[in-house]
Amino acid sequence: MSWMEQLVQTYDENERFAGRENVEGMRALLPPVGHIVQNAQIEMTLNTDGELIQAEAIPKEERATLIPCTPDSASRTSSPSPHPLHDNLSYIARDYYDFAKKAPKGEEIPYLMYKKLLGAWAESASVSPKVRAVYRYISNHDVIHDLIEKKVLYQDSNGKLLEKWTNKDAPKPPIFNVVAGDILKSMVRFRVVLDGDDCPELWKDTALQKEYQRFFEQYFSEAEEQLCYATGKILSATDKHGKGIRFAGDGAKIISSNDMSGFTFRGRFVDGDECISIGYESSQKAMNALSWLTRNQGYTHDGRVFLAWGRCGQTPPPVFDDTARLTRRRRAAGMARPSSLKGWAESLTNALAGYRHAFKQAEMSQVNVMILDAATKGRLSICYYSEMAGEDFIERIEKWHRHGCWRQHGYDSEKGEPFVYFGVPTPKRIVEACHGENVGDAQMKLELERIFYAILQGNPLPVDMERMVLGRAVKRAVSDDYYSWRRQIVEPACSIIVRRLNLVKEEYTVALDETKDDRSYLFGRMIAVADQMERATYSREEMGSRTTNAMRYMEIFSSRPATTWKTLHKKLLPYQQKREMYGGKERKLISKIGSMFKEEDFLSDRPLDGRFLLGFYCQQYAMEQEREENRKKKAQQEEEV
C-alpha cells in the first residue's frame, strides 16, 4: 500500500478532529479539506456591519491560524492567487499601493482578485453573516490606514510605513517583534462579533469551515474528473498540491510538476498528467494529515523530519525518546520516579505493555515510518518509508531501551533538579557524545538517521560511531570537568558499546560483574581503582581543580595498557601510602583484579576495546554504592547514639 493511501486513510480515521483546536493529547490541529495552517501577524475585529472595532499584533505563540484556501492559493509562490478569507495585506487592502510600489502592468491586482473570490462566497446561498461582514469591511475601508490609526502600523515623517523601529527612547510596538522582513507581507486574520455567537474567531468556527467546503464544491465544480492514483476512485483532479508540511510557511512540496520550461519530464512525458493524476480531495487529505502528524509526533532537526505514526488512532512510542521520558508518558500521575535498576526495568515493561495493549485492541495494528527532508526550498523528498506491524515496532523500541540500558543522568526541568535513570539517552545526546556539543546540523542529521535505522532494524549502532565515542572518551578524560565528562560522554558511550555486546548475547549491565575475566574489562576496573585511590586523598578544594594520574594516562593506557600500567603504578605509590592508614582497600582490590588476568593478557600491549570503558564505569559505580552505604550506616549509628 502506498504512503499516500496510508495518509488518506489516516485522515479518514481522524476526520472527527479536523478543524478542532485544543484536543487533548494533540499539539497541532488537523486542517479540514480545503484549509491550511498559516502564521498570521495581525488580528482585526469587526462587527456585523463590517466596521472595525479593534486591531492588534498577534503574539508569536498564537500566530498559527487555520485559513480556507483554493488549489492555487495553497501552492502559490510568486503568481498572485488569493485565499478566500484571511490573507496578506497585499490582497485585503485596497490602499496597498499607496504604500508599496505601483501595481505591475499586465497583471491582475491581488486586491481585486481577493475581493472577487470573497464576494462570490458572500453572495452564495446560506452564507454566514461573518463572511458578509468581512466583505463589507474590505470593500468600504482602507485596511492599512485603519491599522495606522489603531497604532498597529506606523509611518515615518515622509508618510512611508516603518519597516524597523529606530526610536530607542520609546518602547518597541508589538508588530516589530512578530514580523520579520517586509511588514507589508503581514497576514491578517479576522474576528467578527455577532450577538448570540460564542465563536468570533473565524479560524476556529467549525460551522464556517463546512460552509466553505460547500461553497468550494459549487465554485470549482467544473474541475475535470480523473482516476486518482492514490485511492483508485474517479475524483476532481488537481496538479497543485499542498505545502507547509513541516512547519507553517514551509514552501517545500512533495508532489510538483509545474516546471514546464526546464527538464522536468526528461522526454518521458508531455505533461504531468501523463505521469500521475491525484484527486484534489486525496491530495488535501494526505498533505494535511502529514503536516498534522509531523507537528504532533514527528522529530525535526534542521528541516529533516523523523516520523512514525500508527493507524486506527494509535500512537506508537516515540523513537527518539530517552528511557526516562518514554516511561514518564505512561506513568500514572503522582507516581514517584523509579530509583533502582530493577525499578526502571519494571517501569519500561509497564510502559510498553500499555502500548502493546492499545495496538492489540485496534482494528489494524500497523506503524508507518517516514523520513522527510528538502534539498531545496521548493522540493520535499521522502528519504525513507516503511510499514511494519505495531507489535514488531514496539519490540524494536524495547530492544533499543533494554540492550543499551546503562546508568544515565537527566535533568527534570519542572522540578529544576538532576536525576539518575537506567536506560538509553536520546539519540541527540549520543551524537553529541561522539562529535561534541557543537556538532554541525548536517552531521547531526546524518548521524540521527543512522541511529534511526539501527533502532528500527534492531541492529547495533555503526562500528565507526562506537570507535569514535571510545576515542573521544579517553582523549577528553584529561581536559574536561570530571563529572561532566562522565555524564555527557562516558555514559552515552557505554550505552553504544553495551548495545552491541548484548545483541550478540554477551550479558553486560551497569552492575559490576566480578567474575568477568575479559582483558579489556579487567584493565578498565584497574584504572578505575587507581583513579579512586588518588582522588580519595584530595581535599574538597582540590576535587574541582586537580586531575588524577589515571585520567592523564587514560588515552595512552587504552592503546598500550601493560607498559602504561607500570608507569601509572609508580605514580600511585605516594597515594597508596596515604591510603594504607585506612586499610589499603584500593591496593588490595587492584591485587585481586590483577590475579584474574591470564599472564599473556596482562603482559600484552594490544589496544583495549569498548569493554575497557564498561569495566571502568562499573567499578566506579560499585565503589560509589559502597561509599553511599557506609555513609548511611554511619549516619544511622550517630542517630542511635
PDB file of C-alpha atoms in Angstrom, residues 260-422:
ATOM      1  CA  MET A 260       7.431  23.345 -17.831  1.00  0.00           C
ATOM      2  CA  SER A 261      10.492  25.281 -19.009  1.00  0.00           C
ATOM      3  CA  GLY A 262      13.246  23.041 -17.631  1.00  0.00           C
ATOM      4  CA  PHE A 263      13.899  19.337 -17.981  1.00  0.00           C
ATOM      5  CA  THR A 264      11.174  18.216 -15.580  1.00  0.00           C
ATOM      6  CA  PHE A 265       9.886  15.287 -17.631  1.00  0.00           C
ATOM      7  CA  ARG A 266      13.201  14.305 -19.293  1.00  0.00           C
ATOM      8  CA  GLY A 267      11.447  13.478 -22.551  1.00  0.00           C
ATOM      9  CA  ARG A 268       9.300  10.785 -20.986  1.00  0.00           C
ATOM     10  CA  PHE A 269       6.031  12.756 -20.773  1.00  0.00           C
ATOM     11  CA  VAL A 270       4.454  15.741 -22.466  1.00  0.00           C
ATOM     12  CA  ASP A 271       2.843  16.970 -19.250  1.00  0.00           C
ATOM     13  CA  GLY A 272       2.408  15.914 -15.631  1.00  0.00           C
ATOM     14  CA  ASP A 273      -0.960  14.229 -16.183  1.00  0.00           C
ATOM     15  CA  GLU A 274       0.695  11.503 -18.261  1.00  0.00           C
ATOM     16  CA  CYS A 275       2.754  10.548 -15.216  1.00  0.00           C
ATOM     17  CA  ILE A 276       0.214  10.710 -12.408  1.00  0.00           C
ATOM     18  CA  SER A 277      -3.188  12.139 -11.529  1.00  0.00           C
ATOM     19  CA  ILE A 278      -4.261  12.817  -7.957  1.00  0.00           C
ATOM     20  CA  GLY A 279      -7.724  13.813  -6.774  1.00  0.00           C
ATOM     21  CA  TYR A 280      -7.935  17.192  -5.037  1.00  0.00           C
ATOM     22  CA  GLU A 281      -9.632  15.652  -2.013  1.00  0.00           C
ATOM     23  CA  SER A 282      -6.987  12.901  -1.780  1.00  0.00           C
ATOM     24  CA  SER A 283      -4.181  15.430  -2.096  1.00  0.00           C
ATOM     25  CA  GLN A 284      -5.654  17.642   0.625  1.00  0.00           C
ATOM     26  CA  LYS A 285      -6.255  14.730   2.993  1.00  0.00           C
ATOM     27  CA  ALA A 286      -2.775  13.290   2.507  1.00  0.00           C
ATOM     28  CA  MET A 287      -0.868  16.569   2.856  1.00  0.00           C
ATOM     29  CA  ASN A 288      -2.987  17.839   5.747  1.00  0.00           C
ATOM     30  CA  ALA A 289      -2.624  14.514   7.573  1.00  0.00           C
ATOM     31  CA  LEU A 290       1.137  14.532   7.001  1.00  0.00           C
ATOM     32  CA  SER A 291       1.547  18.104   8.285  1.00  0.00           C
ATOM     33  CA  TRP A 292      -0.605  17.255  11.331  1.00  0.00           C
ATOM     34  CA  LEU A 293       1.369  14.094  12.104  1.00  0.00           C
ATOM     35  CA  THR A 294       4.671  15.920  11.663  1.00  0.00           C
ATOM     36  CA  ARG A 295       3.733  18.626  14.154  1.00  0.00           C
ATOM     37  CA  ASN A 296       2.152  16.205  16.627  1.00  0.00           C
ATOM     38  CA  GLN A 297       4.603  13.333  16.807  1.00  0.00           C
ATOM     39  CA  GLY A 298       7.458  13.981  14.402  1.00  0.00           C
ATOM     40  CA  TYR A 299      11.033  14.732  15.456  1.00  0.00           C
ATOM     41  CA  THR A 300      12.548  17.544  13.404  1.00  0.00           C
ATOM     42  CA  HIS A 301      16.160  18.664  13.209  1.00  0.00           C
ATOM     43  CA  ASP A 302      17.283  21.328  10.744  1.00  0.00           C
ATOM     44  CA  GLY A 303      14.398  20.542   8.392  1.00  0.00           C
ATOM     45  CA  ARG A 304      14.744  16.749   8.452  1.00  0.00           C
ATOM     46  CA  VAL A 305      11.653  15.048   9.876  1.00  0.00           C
ATOM     47  CA  PHE A 306      11.691  11.606  11.513  1.00  0.00           C
ATOM     48  CA  LEU A 307       8.106  10.382  11.782  1.00  0.00           C
ATOM     49  CA  ALA A 308       6.375   7.210  12.983  1.00  0.00           C
ATOM     50  CA  TRP A 309       2.589   7.017  13.195  1.00  0.00           C
ATOM     51  CA  GLY A 310       0.056   4.300  13.919  1.00  0.00           C
ATOM     52  CA  ARG A 311      -3.185   3.505  12.156  1.00  0.00           C
ATOM     53  CA  CYS A 312      -6.687   3.494  13.690  1.00  0.00           C
ATOM     54  CA  GLY A 313      -5.886   6.316  16.090  1.00  0.00           C
ATOM     55  CA  GLN A 314      -2.975   4.539  17.789  1.00  0.00           C
ATOM     56  CA  THR A 315       0.152   6.482  18.776  1.00  0.00           C
ATOM     57  CA  PRO A 316       3.360   4.395  18.798  1.00  0.00           C
ATOM     58  CA  PRO A 317       6.131   5.001  21.355  1.00  0.00           C
ATOM     59  CA  PRO A 318       8.430   7.820  20.158  1.00  0.00           C
ATOM     60  CA  VAL A 319      11.630   6.546  18.563  1.00  0.00           C
ATOM     61  CA  PHE A 320      13.854   9.369  19.846  1.00  0.00           C
ATOM     62  CA  ASP A 321      12.734   9.451  23.494  1.00  0.00           C
ATOM     63  CA  ASP A 322      15.206   8.560  26.213  1.00  0.00           C
ATOM     64  CA  THR A 323      14.045   5.890  28.681  1.00  0.00           C
ATOM     65  CA  ALA A 324      13.120   8.450  31.342  1.00  0.00           C
ATOM     66  CA  ARG A 325      10.778  10.349  29.019  1.00  0.00           C
ATOM     67  CA  LEU A 326       9.269   7.204  27.467  1.00  0.00           C
ATOM     68  CA  THR A 327       8.316   5.751  30.847  1.00  0.00           C
ATOM     69  CA  ARG A 328       7.019   9.098  32.113  1.00  0.00           C
ATOM     70  CA  ARG A 329       4.488   9.212  29.261  1.00  0.00           C
ATOM     71  CA  ARG A 330       2.761   6.101  30.658  1.00  0.00           C
ATOM     72  CA  ARG A 331       3.394   6.622  34.369  1.00  0.00           C
ATOM     73  CA  ALA A 332       0.335   7.416  36.470  1.00  0.00           C
ATOM     74  CA  ALA A 333       0.112  10.993  37.733  1.00  0.00           C
ATOM     75  CA  GLY A 334       1.668  11.374  41.154  1.00  0.00           C
ATOM     76  CA  MET A 335       3.658   8.125  40.908  1.00  0.00           C
ATOM     77  CA  ALA A 336       7.264   8.545  42.034  1.00  0.00           C
ATOM     78  CA  ARG A 337      10.156   8.128  39.605  1.00  0.00           C
ATOM     79  CA  PRO A 338      11.934   4.727  39.988  1.00  0.00           C
ATOM     80  CA  SER A 339      15.227   4.774  41.897  1.00  0.00           C
ATOM     81  CA  SER A 340      16.817   1.419  41.092  1.00  0.00           C
ATOM     82  CA  LEU A 341      17.853  -0.589  38.042  1.00  0.00           C
ATOM     83  CA  LYS A 342      15.052  -3.080  38.731  1.00  0.00           C
ATOM     84  CA  GLY A 343      12.508  -0.282  39.190  1.00  0.00           C
ATOM     85  CA  TRP A 344      13.386   1.316  35.821  1.00  0.00           C
ATOM     86  CA  ALA A 345      13.216  -2.072  34.083  1.00  0.00           C
ATOM     87  CA  GLU A 346       9.726  -2.665  35.502  1.00  0.00           C
ATOM     88  CA  SER A 347       8.651   0.863  34.553  1.00  0.00           C
ATOM     89  CA  LEU A 348       9.781   0.260  30.942  1.00  0.00           C
ATOM     90  CA  THR A 349       7.930  -3.066  30.853  1.00  0.00           C
ATOM     91  CA  ASN A 350       4.727  -1.433  32.085  1.00  0.00           C
ATOM     92  CA  ALA A 351       5.000   1.468  29.622  1.00  0.00           C
ATOM     93  CA  LEU A 352       5.483  -0.799  26.599  1.00  0.00           C
ATOM     94  CA  ALA A 353       2.737  -3.150  27.830  1.00  0.00           C
ATOM     95  CA  GLY A 354       0.357  -0.183  27.651  1.00  0.00           C
ATOM     96  CA  TYR A 355       1.330   0.484  24.020  1.00  0.00           C
ATOM     97  CA  ARG A 356       1.010  -3.223  23.162  1.00  0.00           C
ATOM     98  CA  HIS A 357      -2.447  -3.438  24.687  1.00  0.00           C
ATOM     99  CA  ALA A 358      -3.619  -0.374  22.725  1.00  0.00           C
ATOM    100  CA  PHE A 359      -2.390  -1.836  19.419  1.00  0.00           C
ATOM    101  CA  LYS A 360      -3.998  -5.218  20.100  1.00  0.00           C
ATOM    102  CA  GLN A 361      -7.349  -3.513  20.686  1.00  0.00           C
ATOM    103  CA  ALA A 362      -7.171  -1.563  17.402  1.00  0.00           C
ATOM    104  CA  GLU A 363      -8.736  -2.811  14.162  1.00  0.00           C
ATOM    105  CA  MET A 364      -5.357  -2.602  12.428  1.00  0.00           C
ATOM    106  CA  SER A 365      -2.009  -2.975  14.207  1.00  0.00           C
ATOM    107  CA  GLN A 366       0.308  -1.083  11.896  1.00  0.00           C
ATOM    108  CA  VAL A 367       3.013   1.576  12.167  1.00  0.00           C
ATOM    109  CA  ASN A 368       4.223   3.690   9.240  1.00  0.00           C
ATOM    110  CA  VAL A 369       7.723   5.172   9.337  1.00  0.00           C
ATOM    111  CA  MET A 370       8.911   8.067   7.191  1.00  0.00           C
ATOM    112  CA  ILE A 371      11.874  10.435   6.889  1.00  0.00           C
ATOM    113  CA  LEU A 372      11.362  13.767   5.088  1.00  0.00           C
ATOM    114  CA  ASP A 373      13.911  16.350   4.017  1.00  0.00           C
ATOM    115  CA  ALA A 374      14.233  19.155   1.488  1.00  0.00           C
ATOM    116  CA  ALA A 375      17.265  19.568  -0.764  1.00  0.00           C
ATOM    117  CA  THR A 376      15.900  22.940  -1.942  1.00  0.00           C
ATOM    118  CA  LYS A 377      13.315  25.357  -0.593  1.00  0.00           C
ATOM    119  CA  GLY A 378      10.670  24.158  -3.042  1.00  0.00           C
ATOM    120  CA  ARG A 379      11.013  20.373  -3.125  1.00  0.00           C
ATOM    121  CA  LEU A 380      10.440  17.920  -0.273  1.00  0.00           C
ATOM    122  CA  SER A 381      11.779  14.378  -0.523  1.00  0.00           C
ATOM    123  CA  ILE A 382      10.699  11.152   1.162  1.00  0.00           C
ATOM    124  CA  CYS A 383      14.123   9.787   2.134  1.00  0.00           C
ATOM    125  CA  TYR A 384      12.756   6.619   3.739  1.00  0.00           C
ATOM    126  CA  TYR A 385       9.393   4.906   4.055  1.00  0.00           C
ATOM    127  CA  SER A 386       8.422   1.616   5.677  1.00  0.00           C
ATOM    128  CA  GLU A 387       5.389  -0.169   7.094  1.00  0.00           C
ATOM    129  CA  MET A 388       5.519  -2.725   9.905  1.00  0.00           C
ATOM    130  CA  ALA A 389       3.223  -4.424  12.382  1.00  0.00           C
ATOM    131  CA  GLY A 390       2.665  -2.467  15.584  1.00  0.00           C
ATOM    132  CA  GLU A 391       3.944  -5.351  17.749  1.00  0.00           C
ATOM    133  CA  ASP A 392       7.167  -5.542  15.700  1.00  0.00           C
ATOM    134  CA  PHE A 393       7.706  -1.790  16.053  1.00  0.00           C
ATOM    135  CA  ILE A 394       7.256  -1.931  19.837  1.00  0.00           C
ATOM    136  CA  GLU A 395       9.617  -4.916  20.015  1.00  0.00           C
ATOM    137  CA  ARG A 396      12.340  -2.881  18.228  1.00  0.00           C
ATOM    138  CA  ILE A 397      11.810   0.015  20.646  1.00  0.00           C
ATOM    139  CA  GLU A 398      12.050  -2.387  23.585  1.00  0.00           C
ATOM    140  CA  LYS A 399      15.309  -3.858  22.257  1.00  0.00           C
ATOM    141  CA  TRP A 400      16.736  -0.356  21.911  1.00  0.00           C
ATOM    142  CA  HIS A 401      15.980   0.521  25.530  1.00  0.00           C
ATOM    143  CA  ARG A 402      16.913  -2.852  27.060  1.00  0.00           C
ATOM    144  CA  HIS A 403      20.074  -3.736  25.142  1.00  0.00           C
ATOM    145  CA  GLY A 404      21.513  -0.234  25.533  1.00  0.00           C
ATOM    146  CA  CYS A 405      20.490   0.140  29.179  1.00  0.00           C
ATOM    147  CA  TRP A 406      23.055   1.971  31.293  1.00  0.00           C
ATOM    148  CA  ARG A 407      23.161   4.423  34.165  1.00  0.00           C
ATOM    149  CA  GLN A 408      22.392   7.926  32.863  1.00  0.00           C
ATOM    150  CA  HIS A 409      21.956  11.402  34.306  1.00  0.00           C
ATOM    151  CA  GLY A 410      18.964  13.520  33.249  1.00  0.00           C
ATOM    152  CA  TYR A 411      17.519  16.856  34.276  1.00  0.00           C
ATOM    153  CA  ASP A 412      13.965  17.470  35.469  1.00  0.00           C
ATOM    154  CA  SER A 413      13.068  20.919  34.091  1.00  0.00           C
ATOM    155  CA  GLU A 414       9.813  21.052  36.076  1.00  0.00           C
ATOM    156  CA  LYS A 415      11.499  20.481  39.438  1.00  0.00           C
ATOM    157  CA  GLY A 416      14.762  22.128  38.397  1.00  0.00           C
ATOM    158  CA  GLU A 417      16.949  19.246  39.581  1.00  0.00           C
ATOM    159  CA  PRO A 418      19.098  16.452  38.100  1.00  0.00           C
ATOM    160  CA  PHE A 419      18.159  12.799  38.493  1.00  0.00           C
ATOM    161  CA  VAL A 420      19.562   9.357  37.694  1.00  0.00           C
ATOM    162  CA  TYR A 421      17.839   6.806  35.479  1.00  0.00           C
ATOM    163  CA  PHE A 422      18.752   3.444  33.949  1.00  0.00           C
TER     164      PHE A 422
END
